[in-house]
PDB file of C-alpha atoms in Angstrom:
ATOM      1  CA  MET A   1      -5.514   4.643  10.310  1.00  0.00           C
ATOM      2  CA  ASN A   2      -2.064   4.115   9.092  1.00  0.00           C
ATOM      3  CA  ARG A   3      -3.143   0.058   7.884  1.00  0.00           C
ATOM      4  CA  THR A   4      -3.490  -0.685   3.965  1.00  0.00           C
ATOM      5  CA  ILE A   5      -6.433  -2.287   3.098  1.00  0.00           C
ATOM      6  CA  ILE A   6      -6.741  -3.778  -0.057  1.00  0.00           C
ATOM      7  CA  ASP A   7     -10.736  -6.052  -0.600  1.00  0.00           C
ATOM      8  CA  ALA A   8      -9.030  -9.044  -2.545  1.00  0.00           C
ATOM      9  CA  HIS A   9     -13.036  -9.793  -3.518  1.00  0.00           C
ATOM     10  CA  SER A  10     -15.252  -7.564  -4.951  1.00  0.00           C
ATOM     11  CA  HIS A  11     -17.946  -7.240  -7.845  1.00  0.00           C
ATOM     12  CA  LEU A  12     -19.314  -4.277 -10.224  1.00  0.00           C
ATOM     13  CA  TRP A  13     -21.342  -4.598 -13.148  1.00  0.00           C
ATOM     14  CA  LEU A  14     -23.871  -2.186 -14.583  1.00  0.00           C
ATOM     15  CA  ARG A  15     -26.750  -3.952 -15.169  1.00  0.00           C
ATOM     16  CA  GLN A  16     -27.316  -8.096 -14.041  1.00  0.00           C
ATOM     17  CA  ASP A  17     -28.929  -9.697 -17.571  1.00  0.00           C
ATOM     18  CA  THR A  18     -28.634 -13.780 -17.573  1.00  0.00           C
ATOM     19  CA  LEU A  19     -28.779 -17.150 -17.169  1.00  0.00           C
ATOM     20  CA  VAL A  20     -27.233 -19.866 -14.606  1.00  0.00           C
ATOM     21  CA  GLU A  21     -28.361 -22.782 -14.746  1.00  0.00           C
ATOM     22  CA  GLY A  22     -31.618 -22.439 -17.326  1.00  0.00           C
ATOM     23  CA  MET A  23     -32.472 -19.854 -14.910  1.00  0.00           C
ATOM     24  CA  PRO A  24     -33.405 -15.983 -15.244  1.00  0.00           C
ATOM     25  CA  ILE A  25     -31.163 -13.213 -13.265  1.00  0.00           C
ATOM     26  CA  ARG A  26     -32.347  -9.621 -14.558  1.00  0.00           C
ATOM     27  CA  THR A  27     -32.002  -6.390 -13.018  1.00  0.00           C
ATOM     28  CA  LEU A  28     -34.825  -4.612 -11.826  1.00  0.00           C
ATOM     29  CA  GLY A  29     -35.282  -1.581  -9.238  1.00  0.00           C
ATOM     30  CA  ASN A  30     -34.352  -0.816  -6.249  1.00  0.00           C
ATOM     31  CA  GLY A  31     -31.565  -2.708  -5.565  1.00  0.00           C
ATOM     32  CA  ARG A  32     -33.663  -5.878  -6.283  1.00  0.00           C
ATOM     33  CA  SER A  33     -33.553  -8.501  -8.349  1.00  0.00           C
ATOM     34  CA  LEU A  34     -34.979 -11.162 -10.476  1.00  0.00           C
ATOM     35  CA  PHE A  35     -32.827 -14.431  -9.429  1.00  0.00           C
ATOM     36  CA  MET A  36     -33.117 -17.826 -10.500  1.00  0.00           C
ATOM     37  CA  GLY A  37     -36.929 -17.412  -9.587  1.00  0.00           C
ATOM     38  CA  GLU A  38     -37.162 -15.130  -6.765  1.00  0.00           C
ATOM     39  CA  VAL A  39     -37.111 -11.282  -5.691  1.00  0.00           C
ATOM     40  CA  ARG A  40     -33.684 -10.560  -3.961  1.00  0.00           C
ATOM     41  CA  GLN A  41     -32.277  -7.605  -2.746  1.00  0.00           C
ATOM     42  CA  MET A  42     -29.131  -7.790  -4.694  1.00  0.00           C
ATOM     43  CA  LEU A  43     -28.077  -4.659  -4.062  1.00  0.00           C
ATOM     44  CA  PRO A  44     -28.618  -1.607  -0.735  1.00  0.00           C
ATOM     45  CA  PRO A  45     -32.082   0.088  -1.822  1.00  0.00           C
ATOM     46  CA  PHE A  46     -30.737   3.548  -2.350  1.00  0.00           C
ATOM     47  CA  MET A  47     -28.949   1.724  -4.939  1.00  0.00           C
ATOM     48  CA  VAL A  48     -32.052   2.506  -7.395  1.00  0.00           C
ATOM     49  CA  ASP A  49     -30.877   1.820 -10.779  1.00  0.00           C
ATOM     50  CA  GLY A  50     -30.006  -1.157 -10.405  1.00  0.00           C
ATOM     51  CA  LYS A  51     -26.182  -0.088 -11.644  1.00  0.00           C
ATOM     52  CA  ASN A  52     -22.701  -0.997  -9.010  1.00  0.00           C
ATOM     53  CA  THR A  53     -20.827   1.384 -10.565  1.00  0.00           C
ATOM     54  CA  ALA A  54     -16.507   1.659 -10.057  1.00  0.00           C
ATOM     55  CA  GLU A  55     -17.633   5.491  -9.151  1.00  0.00           C
ATOM     56  CA  VAL A  56     -20.050   4.432  -6.390  1.00  0.00           C
ATOM     57  CA  PHE A  57     -17.845   1.507  -4.454  1.00  0.00           C
ATOM     58  CA  LEU A  58     -14.652   3.843  -4.560  1.00  0.00           C
ATOM     59  CA  SER A  59     -17.202   6.213  -2.458  1.00  0.00           C
ATOM     60  CA  ASN A  60     -17.489   3.666  -0.662  1.00  0.00           C
ATOM     61  CA  MET A  61     -13.504   2.470  -0.375  1.00  0.00           C
ATOM     62  CA  ASP A  62     -12.801   6.311   0.028  1.00  0.00           C
ATOM     63  CA  TYR A  63     -15.317   6.293   3.158  1.00  0.00           C
ATOM     64  CA  ALA A  64     -13.783   3.340   4.629  1.00  0.00           C
ATOM     65  CA  GLN A  65     -10.453   3.811   3.990  1.00  0.00           C
ATOM     66  CA  VAL A  66      -9.605   1.029   1.652  1.00  0.00           C
ATOM     67  CA  ALA A  67      -6.556   2.249  -0.633  1.00  0.00           C
ATOM     68  CA  ALA A  68      -7.442  -0.948  -3.427  1.00  0.00           C
ATOM     69  CA  ALA A  69     -10.132  -3.993  -4.891  1.00  0.00           C
ATOM     70  CA  VAL A  70      -9.546  -7.340  -6.661  1.00  0.00           C
ATOM     71  CA  ILE A  71     -13.091  -7.229  -8.925  1.00  0.00           C
ATOM     72  CA  THR A  72     -13.293 -10.558  -9.323  1.00  0.00           C
ATOM     73  CA  GLN A  73     -16.065 -11.933 -11.539  1.00  0.00           C
ATOM     74  CA  GLU A  74     -19.018 -14.731 -10.639  1.00  0.00           C
ATOM     75  CA  TYR A  75     -21.916 -15.936 -13.948  1.00  0.00           C
ATOM     76  CA  ILE A  76     -24.647 -14.661 -11.569  1.00  0.00           C
ATOM     77  CA  ASP A  77     -23.960 -11.118 -12.699  1.00  0.00           C
ATOM     78  CA  GLY A  78     -23.098 -11.516 -16.515  1.00  0.00           C
ATOM     79  CA  VAL A  79     -19.762 -11.569 -17.563  1.00  0.00           C
ATOM     80  CA  GLN A  80     -18.187  -7.469 -17.451  1.00  0.00           C
ATOM     81  CA  ASN A  81     -15.353  -7.747 -19.018  1.00  0.00           C
ATOM     82  CA  ASP A  82     -15.700  -5.255 -21.475  1.00  0.00           C
ATOM     83  CA  TYR A  83     -17.267  -2.963 -18.405  1.00  0.00           C
ATOM     84  CA  LEU A  84     -14.022  -3.885 -16.161  1.00  0.00           C
ATOM     85  CA  GLN A  85     -11.312  -3.351 -19.039  1.00  0.00           C
ATOM     86  CA  GLU A  86     -12.632   0.146 -18.910  1.00  0.00           C
ATOM     87  CA  VAL A  87     -12.990   0.517 -14.763  1.00  0.00           C
ATOM     88  CA  ALA A  88      -8.662  -0.720 -15.104  1.00  0.00           C
ATOM     89  CA  ALA A  89      -8.236   2.370 -17.590  1.00  0.00           C
ATOM     90  CA  ASP A  90      -9.845   4.541 -15.015  1.00  0.00           C
ATOM     91  CA  HIS A  91      -8.416   3.772 -12.116  1.00  0.00           C
ATOM     92  CA  PRO A  92      -5.187   1.404 -12.466  1.00  0.00           C
ATOM     93  CA  GLU A  93      -4.192   2.543  -9.508  1.00  0.00           C
ATOM     94  CA  ARG A  94      -7.255   1.626  -7.448  1.00  0.00           C
ATOM     95  CA  PHE A  95      -8.710  -1.735  -8.568  1.00  0.00           C
ATOM     96  CA  PHE A  96      -6.421  -5.632 -10.348  1.00  0.00           C
ATOM     97  CA  ILE A  97      -9.821  -6.552 -12.566  1.00  0.00           C
ATOM     98  CA  CYS A  98     -10.028 -10.323 -13.336  1.00  0.00           C
ATOM     99  CA  GLY A  99     -11.425 -11.483 -17.129  1.00  0.00           C
ATOM    100  CA  LEU A 100     -13.749 -14.515 -16.923  1.00  0.00           C
ATOM    101  CA  CYS A 101     -14.501 -16.871 -20.134  1.00  0.00           C
ATOM    102  CA  GLU A 102     -17.317 -18.706 -20.856  1.00  0.00           C
ATOM    103  CA  PHE A 103     -16.126 -22.131 -19.000  1.00  0.00           C
ATOM    104  CA  ARG A 104     -19.106 -24.312 -19.071  1.00  0.00           C
ATOM    105  CA  ARG A 105     -18.545 -25.216 -22.795  1.00  0.00           C
ATOM    106  CA  PRO A 106     -15.385 -25.874 -24.646  1.00  0.00           C
ATOM    107  CA  GLY A 107     -13.488 -22.969 -26.142  1.00  0.00           C
ATOM    108  CA  TYR A 108     -12.004 -20.620 -22.804  1.00  0.00           C
ATOM    109  CA  PHE A 109      -8.824 -21.082 -23.785  1.00  0.00           C
ATOM    110  CA  GLU A 110      -8.705 -19.029 -26.448  1.00  0.00           C
ATOM    111  CA  GLN A 111     -11.134 -16.261 -24.610  1.00  0.00           C
ATOM    112  CA  ALA A 112      -8.281 -16.601 -22.462  1.00  0.00           C
ATOM    113  CA  ARG A 113      -5.675 -15.799 -24.006  1.00  0.00           C
ATOM    114  CA  GLN A 114      -7.475 -12.903 -26.060  1.00  0.00           C
ATOM    115  CA  LEU A 115      -8.130 -11.429 -22.379  1.00  0.00           C
ATOM    116  CA  ILE A 116      -4.713 -11.888 -21.428  1.00  0.00           C
ATOM    117  CA  MET A 117      -3.707 -10.195 -24.924  1.00  0.00           C
ATOM    118  CA  GLN A 118      -6.443  -7.382 -23.679  1.00  0.00           C
ATOM    119  CA  GLY A 119      -4.805  -7.131 -20.876  1.00  0.00           C
ATOM    120  CA  PHE A 120      -6.148  -8.524 -17.904  1.00  0.00           C
ATOM    121  CA  LYS A 121      -3.538  -9.669 -15.448  1.00  0.00           C
ATOM    122  CA  ALA A 122      -5.873 -12.810 -14.159  1.00  0.00           C
ATOM    123  CA  ILE A 123      -8.745 -15.129 -14.933  1.00  0.00           C
ATOM    124  CA  LYS A 124     -11.501 -15.735 -13.028  1.00  0.00           C
ATOM    125  CA  ILE A 125     -13.879 -19.138 -12.652  1.00  0.00           C
ATOM    126  CA  PRO A 126     -16.354 -19.727 -10.669  1.00  0.00           C
ATOM    127  CA  ALA A 127     -15.804 -23.991 -10.875  1.00  0.00           C
ATOM    128  CA  GLN A 128     -19.331 -23.772  -8.079  1.00  0.00           C
ATOM    129  CA  ARG A 129     -20.700 -23.266 -11.560  1.00  0.00           C
ATOM    130  CA  LEU A 130     -18.975 -26.174 -13.535  1.00  0.00           C
ATOM    131  CA  LEU A 131     -20.723 -28.792 -11.535  1.00  0.00           C
ATOM    132  CA  LEU A 132     -23.379 -29.198 -14.849  1.00  0.00           C
ATOM    133  CA  LYS A 133     -26.376 -31.290 -15.177  1.00  0.00           C
ATOM    134  CA  GLU A 134     -25.078 -32.132 -18.466  1.00  0.00           C
ATOM    135  CA  GLY A 135     -21.701 -33.259 -17.777  1.00  0.00           C
ATOM    136  CA  ARG A 136     -19.476 -31.478 -14.616  1.00  0.00           C
ATOM    137  CA  VAL A 137     -15.997 -29.857 -15.987  1.00  0.00           C
ATOM    138  CA  TYR A 138     -12.965 -30.864 -14.594  1.00  0.00           C
ATOM    139  CA  LEU A 139     -10.613 -28.506 -13.727  1.00  0.00           C
ATOM    140  CA  ASN A 140      -7.708 -31.177 -14.406  1.00  0.00           C
ATOM    141  CA  CYS A 141      -9.710 -31.460 -17.733  1.00  0.00           C
ATOM    142  CA  ASP A 142      -7.147 -31.056 -20.878  1.00  0.00           C
ATOM    143  CA  GLU A 143      -8.093 -28.037 -22.302  1.00  0.00           C
ATOM    144  CA  MET A 144      -8.048 -26.135 -18.706  1.00  0.00           C
ATOM    145  CA  MET A 145      -4.474 -27.826 -18.330  1.00  0.00           C
ATOM    146  CA  ARG A 146      -3.279 -25.871 -20.935  1.00  0.00           C
ATOM    147  CA  MET A 147      -4.992 -22.863 -20.234  1.00  0.00           C
ATOM    148  CA  PHE A 148      -2.980 -22.788 -16.537  1.00  0.00           C
ATOM    149  CA  HIS A 149       0.015 -22.853 -18.513  1.00  0.00           C
ATOM    150  CA  TYR A 150      -0.179 -20.855 -20.641  1.00  0.00           C
ATOM    151  CA  MET A 151      -1.323 -18.273 -17.687  1.00  0.00           C
ATOM    152  CA  GLU A 152       1.949 -19.649 -15.657  1.00  0.00           C
ATOM    153  CA  GLU A 153       4.152 -18.609 -18.137  1.00  0.00           C
ATOM    154  CA  ARG A 154       2.523 -15.015 -18.433  1.00  0.00           C
ATOM    155  CA  GLN A 155       2.080 -14.185 -15.121  1.00  0.00           C
ATOM    156  CA  ILE A 156      -1.334 -14.358 -14.524  1.00  0.00           C
ATOM    157  CA  ILE A 157      -2.910 -14.738 -11.558  1.00  0.00           C
ATOM    158  CA  LEU A 158      -6.127 -17.529 -11.111  1.00  0.00           C
ATOM    159  CA  SER A 159      -9.001 -16.212  -8.832  1.00  0.00           C
ATOM    160  CA  ILE A 160     -11.754 -19.778  -7.479  1.00  0.00           C
ATOM    161  CA  ASP A 161     -14.347 -20.189  -5.937  1.00  0.00           C
ATOM    162  CA  LEU A 162     -14.541 -23.866  -5.097  1.00  0.00           C
ATOM    163  CA  ALA A 163     -18.103 -25.510  -4.829  1.00  0.00           C
ATOM    164  CA  ASP A 164     -17.869 -27.071  -1.509  1.00  0.00           C
ATOM    165  CA  GLY A 165     -15.861 -28.460   1.084  1.00  0.00           C
ATOM    166  CA  ALA A 166     -13.178 -31.014  -1.263  1.00  0.00           C
ATOM    167  CA  ILE A 167     -15.459 -31.608  -4.115  1.00  0.00           C
ATOM    168  CA  GLN A 168     -12.990 -30.019  -6.194  1.00  0.00           C
ATOM    169  CA  THR A 169      -9.931 -29.804  -3.641  1.00  0.00           C
ATOM    170  CA  ALA A 170      -8.337 -32.903  -5.559  1.00  0.00           C
ATOM    171  CA  GLU A 171      -8.577 -31.637  -9.074  1.00  0.00           C
ATOM    172  CA  LEU A 172      -7.276 -28.198  -7.699  1.00  0.00           C
ATOM    173  CA  GLU A 173      -4.023 -29.561  -5.567  1.00  0.00           C
ATOM    174  CA  GLU A 174      -3.298 -31.249  -9.223  1.00  0.00           C
ATOM    175  CA  VAL A 175      -3.242 -28.340 -11.330  1.00  0.00           C
ATOM    176  CA  ILE A 176      -1.021 -26.327  -8.258  1.00  0.00           C
ATOM    177  CA  GLN A 177       1.867 -29.405  -8.721  1.00  0.00           C
ATOM    178  CA  GLU A 178       1.018 -29.141 -11.897  1.00  0.00           C
ATOM    179  CA  CYS A 179       2.153 -25.537 -13.096  1.00  0.00           C
ATOM    180  CA  PRO A 180       4.101 -24.740  -9.254  1.00  0.00           C
ATOM    181  CA  ALA A 181       4.606 -20.612 -10.698  1.00  0.00           C
ATOM    182  CA  LEU A 182       0.855 -20.118 -11.884  1.00  0.00           C
ATOM    183  CA  LYS A 183      -0.597 -17.855  -8.573  1.00  0.00           C
ATOM    184  CA  ILE A 184      -4.144 -18.867  -7.041  1.00  0.00           C
ATOM    185  CA  ALA A 185      -6.607 -17.286  -4.772  1.00  0.00           C
ATOM    186  CA  ILE A 186      -8.863 -19.495  -3.301  1.00  0.00           C
ATOM    187  CA  GLY A 187     -11.495 -17.439  -2.451  1.00  0.00           C
ATOM    188  CA  HIS A 188     -15.089 -17.673   0.263  1.00  0.00           C
ATOM    189  CA  PHE A 189     -12.829 -18.741   2.681  1.00  0.00           C
ATOM    190  CA  GLY A 190     -13.000 -22.441   1.740  1.00  0.00           C
ATOM    191  CA  MET A 191     -16.599 -22.076   1.767  1.00  0.00           C
ATOM    192  CA  VAL A 192     -16.274 -21.426   6.002  1.00  0.00           C
ATOM    193  CA  THR A 193     -19.298 -23.059   7.946  1.00  0.00           C
ATOM    194  CA  ARG A 194     -19.542 -25.823   5.062  1.00  0.00           C
ATOM    195  CA  PRO A 195     -18.402 -29.150   6.054  1.00  0.00           C
ATOM    196  CA  ASP A 196     -14.463 -30.578   5.043  1.00  0.00           C
ATOM    197  CA  TRP A 197     -13.973 -26.471   4.639  1.00  0.00           C
ATOM    198  CA  LEU A 198     -10.514 -26.957   6.078  1.00  0.00           C
ATOM    199  CA  ALA A 199      -9.506 -29.341   2.656  1.00  0.00           C
ATOM    200  CA  GLN A 200      -9.773 -25.346   0.825  1.00  0.00           C
ATOM    201  CA  ILE A 201      -7.553 -24.112   2.831  1.00  0.00           C
ATOM    202  CA  ARG A 202      -4.917 -26.361   3.286  1.00  0.00           C
ATOM    203  CA  LEU A 203      -4.216 -26.447  -0.324  1.00  0.00           C
ATOM    204  CA  ALA A 204      -2.992 -22.922   0.579  1.00  0.00           C
ATOM    205  CA  ARG A 205       0.084 -25.429   2.181  1.00  0.00           C
ATOM    206  CA  TYR A 206       1.212 -25.143  -1.303  1.00  0.00           C
ATOM    207  CA  PRO A 207       3.894 -21.775  -1.831  1.00  0.00           C
ATOM    208  CA  ASN A 208       1.732 -20.365  -4.932  1.00  0.00           C
ATOM    209  CA  VAL A 209      -1.607 -20.712  -3.297  1.00  0.00           C
ATOM    210  CA  MET A 210      -3.967 -17.677  -0.799  1.00  0.00           C
ATOM    211  CA  ILE A 211      -6.246 -18.049   0.759  1.00  0.00           C
ATOM    212  CA  GLU A 212      -8.676 -14.565   0.548  1.00  0.00           C
ATOM    213  CA  SER A 213     -12.547 -14.204   2.428  1.00  0.00           C
ATOM    214  CA  GLY A 214     -14.699 -12.241   0.016  1.00  0.00           C
ATOM    215  CA  GLY A 215     -18.722 -13.851   1.124  1.00  0.00           C
ATOM    216  CA  ILE A 216     -17.366 -14.800   4.942  1.00  0.00           C
ATOM    217  CA  THR A 217     -20.053 -12.344   6.218  1.00  0.00           C
ATOM    218  CA  TRP A 218     -22.310 -13.889   4.109  1.00  0.00           C
ATOM    219  CA  LEU A 219     -21.264 -17.515   5.729  1.00  0.00           C
ATOM    220  CA  PHE A 220     -21.470 -16.169   9.305  1.00  0.00           C
ATOM    221  CA  ASN A 221     -24.675 -13.941   7.992  1.00  0.00           C
ATOM    222  CA  ASP A 222     -27.073 -15.874  11.107  1.00  0.00           C
ATOM    223  CA  GLU A 223     -24.488 -14.947  13.444  1.00  0.00           C
ATOM    224  CA  PHE A 224     -24.223 -11.434  11.999  1.00  0.00           C
ATOM    225  CA  TYR A 225     -21.497  -8.954  13.409  1.00  0.00           C
ATOM    226  CA  PRO A 226     -20.161  -8.709  15.205  1.00  0.00           C
ATOM    227  CA  PHE A 227     -18.729 -12.190  13.774  1.00  0.00           C
ATOM    228  CA  ARG A 228     -17.035 -14.293  15.846  1.00  0.00           C
ATOM    229  CA  GLY A 229     -17.148 -17.690  14.452  1.00  0.00           C
ATOM    230  CA  ALA A 230     -15.351 -16.205  11.623  1.00  0.00           C
ATOM    231  CA  VAL A 231     -12.547 -14.471  13.773  1.00  0.00           C
ATOM    232  CA  ARG A 232     -11.839 -17.771  15.062  1.00  0.00           C
ATOM    233  CA  ALA A 233     -12.293 -19.287  12.016  1.00  0.00           C
ATOM    234  CA  ILE A 234      -9.760 -17.029  10.407  1.00  0.00           C
ATOM    235  CA  ARG A 235      -7.792 -18.337  14.436  1.00  0.00           C
ATOM    236  CA  GLU A 236      -8.128 -21.827  13.274  1.00  0.00           C
ATOM    237  CA  ALA A 237      -7.337 -21.376   9.084  1.00  0.00           C
ATOM    238  CA  ALA A 238      -3.985 -19.699  10.189  1.00  0.00           C
ATOM    239  CA  GLY A 239      -2.973 -21.969  12.404  1.00  0.00           C
ATOM    240  CA  LEU A 240      -3.610 -24.014   9.466  1.00  0.00           C
ATOM    241  CA  VAL A 241      -1.374 -22.553   6.283  1.00  0.00           C
ATOM    242  CA  GLY A 242       0.341 -19.285   8.362  1.00  0.00           C
ATOM    243  CA  MET A 243      -1.899 -16.113   8.630  1.00  0.00           C
ATOM    244  CA  ASP A 244       0.561 -14.782   5.783  1.00  0.00           C
ATOM    245  CA  LYS A 245      -1.785 -16.684   3.554  1.00  0.00           C
ATOM    246  CA  LEU A 246      -4.760 -14.907   4.154  1.00  0.00           C
ATOM    247  CA  MET A 247      -6.670 -12.381   3.228  1.00  0.00           C
ATOM    248  CA  TRP A 248      -9.374 -10.376   3.080  1.00  0.00           C
ATOM    249  CA  GLY A 249     -12.172 -10.149   0.952  1.00  0.00           C
ATOM    250  CA  SER A 250     -15.776  -8.215   1.908  1.00  0.00           C
ATOM    251  CA  ASP A 251     -17.662  -9.971  -2.062  1.00  0.00           C
ATOM    252  CA  TYR A 252     -19.499  -6.140  -2.476  1.00  0.00           C
ATOM    253  CA  PRO A 253     -21.427  -5.803  -3.481  1.00  0.00           C
ATOM    254  CA  ARG A 254     -23.780  -8.245  -1.907  1.00  0.00           C
ATOM    255  CA  THR A 255     -23.512  -8.221   1.296  1.00  0.00           C
ATOM    256  CA  ILE A 256     -24.045  -4.340   2.194  1.00  0.00           C
ATOM    257  CA  THR A 257     -27.545  -5.361   2.071  1.00  0.00           C
ATOM    258  CA  ALA A 258     -27.175  -6.025   6.179  1.00  0.00           C
ATOM    259  CA  ILE A 259     -24.216  -4.743   7.062  1.00  0.00           C
ATOM    260  CA  THR A 260     -22.033  -1.589   6.060  1.00  0.00           C
ATOM    261  CA  TYR A 261     -18.835  -1.633   3.923  1.00  0.00           C
ATOM    262  CA  LYS A 262     -16.389  -0.384   7.070  1.00  0.00           C
ATOM    263  CA  MET A 263     -18.788  -3.018   9.404  1.00  0.00           C
ATOM    264  CA  SER A 264     -17.412  -6.010   6.568  1.00  0.00           C
ATOM    265  CA  TYR A 265     -13.655  -5.812   7.687  1.00  0.00           C
ATOM    266  CA  ASP A 266     -14.152  -3.585  11.390  1.00  0.00           C
ATOM    267  CA  PHE A 267     -15.090  -6.550  12.779  1.00  0.00           C
ATOM    268  CA  ILE A 268     -11.372  -7.560  12.320  1.00  0.00           C
ATOM    269  CA  THR A 269      -9.964  -4.614  13.353  1.00  0.00           C
ATOM    270  CA  ARG A 270     -11.737  -4.574  17.084  1.00  0.00           C
ATOM    271  CA  SER A 271     -11.083  -8.274  17.298  1.00  0.00           C
ATOM    272  CA  LYS A 272      -8.956  -8.971  20.436  1.00  0.00           C
ATOM    273  CA  GLU A 273      -7.874 -12.283  19.237  1.00  0.00           C
ATOM    274  CA  LEU A 274      -5.740 -11.068  16.156  1.00  0.00           C
ATOM    275  CA  SER A 275      -3.096  -9.112  17.133  1.00  0.00           C
ATOM    276  CA  GLU A 276      -2.253  -6.501  15.263  1.00  0.00           C
ATOM    277  CA  GLN A 277       0.879  -7.710  13.107  1.00  0.00           C
ATOM    278  CA  GLU A 278      -1.844 -10.982  12.490  1.00  0.00           C
ATOM    279  CA  LYS A 279      -4.179  -7.776  11.028  1.00  0.00           C
ATOM    280  CA  ASP A 280      -2.276  -5.437   9.530  1.00  0.00           C
ATOM    281  CA  LEU A 281      -1.064  -8.701   7.210  1.00  0.00           C
ATOM    282  CA  PHE A 282      -4.518  -9.960   6.932  1.00  0.00           C
ATOM    283  CA  LEU A 283      -5.863  -6.803   6.028  1.00  0.00           C
ATOM    284  CA  GLY A 284      -3.416  -5.492   3.025  1.00  0.00           C
ATOM    285  CA  GLU A 285      -0.304  -6.499   3.297  1.00  0.00           C
ATOM    286  CA  ASN A 286      -0.580  -9.823   1.936  1.00  0.00           C
ATOM    287  CA  ALA A 287      -2.659  -8.720  -0.982  1.00  0.00           C
ATOM    288  CA  ILE A 288      -0.133  -6.349  -1.970  1.00  0.00           C
ATOM    289  CA  ALA A 289       2.753  -8.597  -1.845  1.00  0.00           C
ATOM    290  CA  PHE A 290       0.427 -11.350  -4.219  1.00  0.00           C
ATOM    291  CA  TYR A 291      -1.525  -8.538  -6.437  1.00  0.00           C
ATOM    292  CA  GLY A 292       1.696  -6.205  -6.679  1.00  0.00           C
ATOM    293  CA  PHE A 293      -0.399  -3.239  -5.594  1.00  0.00           C
ATOM    294  CA  ARG A 294       1.666   0.027  -6.367  1.00  0.00           C
ATOM    295  CA  ASP A 295       0.869   4.520  -6.123  1.00  0.00           C
ATOM    296  CA  LEU A 296      -1.256   3.177  -3.110  1.00  0.00           C
ATOM    297  CA  PRO A 297      -3.458   6.526  -2.019  1.00  0.00           C
ATOM    298  CA  VAL A 298      -3.122   7.279   1.805  1.00  0.00           C
ATOM    299  CA  LEU A 299      -7.160   8.052   2.467  1.00  0.00           C
ATOM    300  CA  PRO A 300      -7.832  10.474   5.226  1.00  0.00           C
ATOM    301  CA  TYR A 301     -10.425   9.374   8.433  1.00  0.00           C
ATOM    302  CA  ILE A 302     -14.175  11.400   7.960  1.00  0.00           C
ATOM    303  CA  LYS A 303     -15.838  12.423  10.663  1.00  0.00           C
ATOM    304  CA  ASN A 304     -19.376  11.271  10.734  1.00  0.00           C
ATOM    305  CA  MET A 305     -21.969  13.909  11.476  1.00  0.00           C
ATOM    306  CA  SER A 306     -23.121  11.142  13.539  1.00  0.00           C
ATOM    307  CA  GLU A 307     -19.830  12.421  16.135  1.00  0.00           C
TER     308      GLU A 307
END
């Protein structure tokens, strides 16, 4: 395979131990976690210690011939800044790391400033978690806008997941217009399969905005492999904003409880609905240009014992 593959949406953590919406999330064992009141298979069952480490991910990446990955964050995993800073130092050519602030209460601008000073090149906002019962945190509020201008001036990327549909798109569009040089990656492919998902995709008509597909196999899980509905959605999004605005993401490791890591992208490579050039753009070239990956490894194909 000559194609360079980049994963634009993945996760790492040492242990889950946090609260979201007042509900606990805790690592148990055998890949399971207590997740907001119920036991869920958070990791494949062979990851018995519950640790979702860079070393295990690199083994998966090497096997699947994925050259590099963007490590994003979500509150359900707990804030992993300290661990991810170690990962970035150990594997700078393989991982692009996003820092996470506590955006659910005031004071996050100073947190973001400190993360940027520490060397983080991107900040992640799990914006779907900001629709709080005690009061919504708006993406265009004063402290957010101050942070976005600070990031824009320092060429820091914004990675953001939005709530379903158009709930937050007007707020983000104001940010885009106010900070035209702020590079933005919108995750979860606009929450495709949810009503009005194209409202998020249309934001990529702005030159500084990209869409990544982290979680698309989760969103089409009922359909399952080879995820033909997901391919059609990619085709539809490309018709709106162009294939050069779309990037592949796996949402590793949660998605590989149902499929293998390689299956999270090879439904694209096997599809006859996309050209080879479109596959090259979606699976790697767009992410290389957007995140600035360099010195990527060339990974050989290793035959399976079953072949």
